[in-house]
């Protein structure tokens, strides 16, 4: 097995935290996890994984450049984003489902309690959810900047009050009218 980053260095078998079977590169310190052993591990341990709170760790900014080849089958790896509003990505083989973790990424997975969710990152549903969360956060920032924090808090309260109000349409018409008392 060759390292997807260093290309020439052979990967060494290791057992990671929670006894996840993996391979590591002694030069770049990346980690390769093959799909089969990971799924076996997940089936044995997935229900008993500790539900720990997320630790406050810095998301790794270092990410190896250039394309990477799968350590198992040699196909080109695709990059998938993991957490919203970060540059944290994992490299995934769409052919055999192996995953490459650059230096520091495995530790980030542990810190964010994500060991049992690795395969979810590569789904359309996960990627769409990330984009939705990022869009919401950006719009929240834009509205707060435009309205000011006090007014933005207040308009959100009014919006929540109106949301399920039985006279919502009439209340909105009243607010929208230049002269709600005019004929």
CSV table of C-alpha atoms in Angstrom, one decimal:
chain,number,residue,atom,x,y,z
A,1,UNK,CA,0.0,0.0,0.0
A,2,UNK,CA,1.4,3.4,-1.1
A,3,UNK,CA,0.7,6.7,0.7
A,4,UNK,CA,-1.7,8.8,-1.3
A,5,UNK,CA,0.3,11.9,-0.5
A,6,UNK,CA,4.0,10.8,-0.6
A,7,UNK,CA,3.3,8.3,-3.4
A,8,UNK,CA,6.4,6.2,-2.6
A,9,UNK,CA,6.2,5.6,1.1
A,10,UNK,CA,4.6,2.4,2.2
A,11,UNK,CA,1.8,2.6,4.8
A,12,UNK,CA,2.2,0.8,8.1
A,13,UNK,CA,-0.6,-1.0,9.8
A,14,UNK,CA,-1.8,0.6,13.1
A,15,UNK,CA,-4.8,0.4,15.4
A,16,UNK,CA,-6.2,3.8,16.1
A,17,UNK,CA,-8.3,5.1,19.0
A,18,UNK,CA,-11.2,2.9,19.8
A,19,UNK,CA,-9.2,0.1,17.9
A,20,UNK,CA,-10.1,1.3,14.4
A,21,UNK,CA,-7.9,-0.6,12.0
A,22,UNK,CA,-5.9,1.7,9.7
A,23,UNK,CA,-2.6,2.4,8.0
A,24,UNK,CA,-0.4,5.4,8.5
A,25,UNK,CA,2.5,7.1,6.7
A,26,UNK,CA,5.6,7.7,8.7
A,27,UNK,CA,6.6,10.6,6.5
A,28,UNK,CA,3.4,12.8,6.2
A,29,UNK,CA,1.6,11.3,9.2
A,30,UNK,CA,-1.6,10.8,7.2
A,31,UNK,CA,-4.0,7.9,7.9
A,32,UNK,CA,-5.7,5.5,5.5
A,33,UNK,CA,-8.8,3.6,6.5
A,34,UNK,CA,-10.0,0.8,4.2
A,35,UNK,CA,-13.8,0.5,3.8
A,36,UNK,CA,-14.2,-3.2,4.8
A,37,UNK,CA,-12.3,-3.1,8.1
A,38,UNK,CA,-13.9,0.2,9.0
A,39,UNK,CA,-17.4,-1.2,8.4
A,40,UNK,CA,-16.6,-4.3,10.4
A,41,UNK,CA,-15.4,-2.1,13.2
A,42,UNK,CA,-18.4,0.1,13.0
A,43,UNK,CA,-20.8,-2.9,13.1
A,44,UNK,CA,-19.0,-4.2,16.2
A,45,UNK,CA,-18.6,-0.8,18.0
A,46,UNK,CA,-21.1,1.6,16.4
A,47,UNK,CA,-23.8,1.2,19.0
A,48,UNK,CA,-21.4,1.5,21.9
A,49,UNK,CA,-19.4,4.5,20.8
A,50,UNK,CA,-19.3,7.0,23.6
A,51,UNK,CA,-21.5,10.1,22.9
A,52,UNK,CA,-18.9,12.6,24.0
A,53,UNK,CA,-19.4,16.4,23.7
A,54,UNK,CA,-17.5,18.1,21.0
A,55,UNK,CA,-14.1,19.4,22.2
A,56,UNK,CA,-13.0,22.8,21.1
A,57,UNK,CA,-10.1,22.0,18.7
A,58,UNK,CA,-8.7,23.9,15.8
A,59,UNK,CA,-9.7,22.5,12.4
A,60,UNK,CA,-6.6,21.5,10.5
A,61,UNK,CA,-5.7,24.0,7.8
A,62,UNK,CA,-3.0,21.9,6.3
A,63,UNK,CA,-4.2,19.8,3.4
A,64,UNK,CA,-1.9,18.2,0.9
A,65,UNK,CA,-2.1,19.6,-2.5
A,66,UNK,CA,-2.6,17.8,-5.8
A,67,UNK,CA,-4.5,14.7,-6.6
A,68,UNK,CA,-4.3,11.6,-4.4
A,69,UNK,CA,-4.6,8.0,-5.4
A,70,UNK,CA,-6.4,5.4,-3.4
A,71,UNK,CA,-4.1,3.3,-1.3
A,72,UNK,CA,-6.3,0.2,-2.0
A,73,UNK,CA,-7.2,0.4,-5.6
A,74,UNK,CA,-5.2,3.3,-7.2
A,75,UNK,CA,-8.2,5.3,-8.3
A,76,UNK,CA,-8.3,9.1,-7.9
A,77,UNK,CA,-9.7,10.2,-4.5
A,78,UNK,CA,-12.5,12.8,-4.4
A,79,UNK,CA,-12.6,15.6,-1.7
A,80,UNK,CA,-15.7,15.9,0.5
A,81,UNK,CA,-16.3,18.6,3.0
A,82,UNK,CA,-17.0,17.5,6.6
A,83,UNK,CA,-18.0,20.4,8.8
A,84,UNK,CA,-19.9,23.6,7.9
A,85,UNK,CA,-18.0,26.9,7.6
A,86,UNK,CA,-14.6,25.2,7.6
A,87,UNK,CA,-12.1,24.0,5.0
A,88,UNK,CA,-12.0,20.6,6.6
A,89,UNK,CA,-12.2,18.0,3.8
A,90,UNK,CA,-11.6,14.2,3.6
A,91,UNK,CA,-10.4,12.3,0.5
A,92,UNK,CA,-12.7,9.4,-0.5
A,93,UNK,CA,-12.4,6.7,-3.0
A,94,UNK,CA,-15.7,6.3,-4.9
A,95,UNK,CA,-14.6,2.9,-6.2
A,96,UNK,CA,-13.7,1.0,-3.0
A,97,UNK,CA,-14.8,3.6,-0.3
A,98,UNK,CA,-11.5,4.0,1.4
A,99,UNK,CA,-10.8,7.3,3.2
A,100,UNK,CA,-7.6,9.3,3.5
A,101,UNK,CA,-7.0,11.6,6.5
A,102,UNK,CA,-4.3,14.2,6.2
A,103,UNK,CA,-2.3,15.0,9.3
A,104,UNK,CA,-4.5,16.3,12.1
A,105,UNK,CA,-7.8,15.3,10.5
A,106,UNK,CA,-8.3,12.1,12.5
A,107,UNK,CA,-7.8,14.0,15.7
A,108,UNK,CA,-10.5,16.4,14.6
A,109,UNK,CA,-12.9,13.6,13.9
A,110,UNK,CA,-12.4,12.3,17.4
A,111,UNK,CA,-12.8,15.8,18.9
A,112,UNK,CA,-16.1,16.3,17.1
A,113,UNK,CA,-17.4,12.9,18.0
A,114,UNK,CA,-17.6,11.8,14.3
A,115,UNK,CA,-16.0,8.4,14.2
A,116,UNK,CA,-19.3,6.6,13.6
A,117,UNK,CA,-20.3,9.0,10.8
A,118,UNK,CA,-17.5,8.8,8.3
A,119,UNK,CA,-19.5,7.2,5.5
A,120,UNK,CA,-22.2,9.8,5.9
A,121,UNK,CA,-19.9,12.6,4.8
A,122,UNK,CA,-19.8,11.2,1.2
A,123,UNK,CA,-23.6,11.3,0.7
A,124,UNK,CA,-25.5,14.0,-1.2
A,125,UNK,CA,-27.7,14.5,1.9
A,126,UNK,CA,-24.7,15.4,4.1
A,127,UNK,CA,-23.2,17.8,1.5
A,128,UNK,CA,-26.6,19.5,0.9
A,129,UNK,CA,-27.1,19.9,4.7
A,130,UNK,CA,-23.6,21.5,4.9
A,131,UNK,CA,-24.5,24.0,2.2
A,132,UNK,CA,-27.8,24.8,3.9
A,133,UNK,CA,-26.1,25.4,7.3
A,134,UNK,CA,-23.6,27.7,5.6
A,135,UNK,CA,-26.2,29.6,3.7
A,136,UNK,CA,-28.2,30.1,6.9
A,137,UNK,CA,-25.2,31.3,8.8
A,138,UNK,CA,-24.2,33.7,6.0
A,139,UNK,CA,-27.8,35.1,5.8
A,140,UNK,CA,-27.9,35.4,9.6
A,141,UNK,CA,-24.7,37.4,9.4
A,142,UNK,CA,-26.0,39.6,6.6
A,143,UNK,CA,-29.3,40.3,8.3
A,144,UNK,CA,-27.6,41.2,11.6
A,145,UNK,CA,-25.2,43.5,9.8
A,146,UNK,CA,-28.0,45.2,7.8
A,147,UNK,CA,-30.6,45.5,10.6
A,148,UNK,CA,-28.2,45.8,13.6
A,149,UNK,CA,-28.1,43.2,16.3
A,150,UNK,CA,-31.0,44.7,18.4
A,151,UNK,CA,-33.4,45.1,15.6
A,152,UNK,CA,-32.5,41.7,14.1
A,153,UNK,CA,-33.2,40.0,17.5
A,154,UNK,CA,-36.5,41.8,17.7
A,155,UNK,CA,-37.6,41.0,14.1
A,156,UNK,CA,-36.8,37.3,14.7
A,157,UNK,CA,-39.1,37.4,17.8
A,158,UNK,CA,-41.9,39.0,15.8
A,159,UNK,CA,-41.4,36.5,13.0
A,160,UNK,CA,-41.7,33.6,15.4
A,161,UNK,CA,-44.8,35.1,17.0
A,162,UNK,CA,-46.4,35.5,13.5
A,163,UNK,CA,-45.3,32.1,12.2
A,164,UNK,CA,-48.3,30.1,13.7
A,165,UNK,CA,-50.6,33.0,14.5
A,166,UNK,CA,-54.2,32.3,13.4
A,167,UNK,CA,-54.5,35.8,11.9
A,168,UNK,CA,-51.0,35.7,10.3
A,169,UNK,CA,-52.2,36.9,6.8
A,170,UNK,CA,-54.2,39.8,8.2
A,171,UNK,CA,-51.4,40.9,10.5
A,172,UNK,CA,-48.9,40.9,7.6
A,173,UNK,CA,-51.4,42.9,5.5
A,174,UNK,CA,-51.7,45.4,8.3
A,175,UNK,CA,-47.9,45.7,8.6
A,176,UNK,CA,-47.4,46.0,4.9
A,177,UNK,CA,-50.1,48.6,4.2
A,178,UNK,CA,-49.0,52.2,4.0
A,179,UNK,CA,-52.2,53.2,5.7
A,180,UNK,CA,-54.0,50.2,7.3
A,181,UNK,CA,-56.9,52.4,8.4
A,182,UNK,CA,-57.5,53.9,5.0
A,183,UNK,CA,-60.4,52.9,2.8
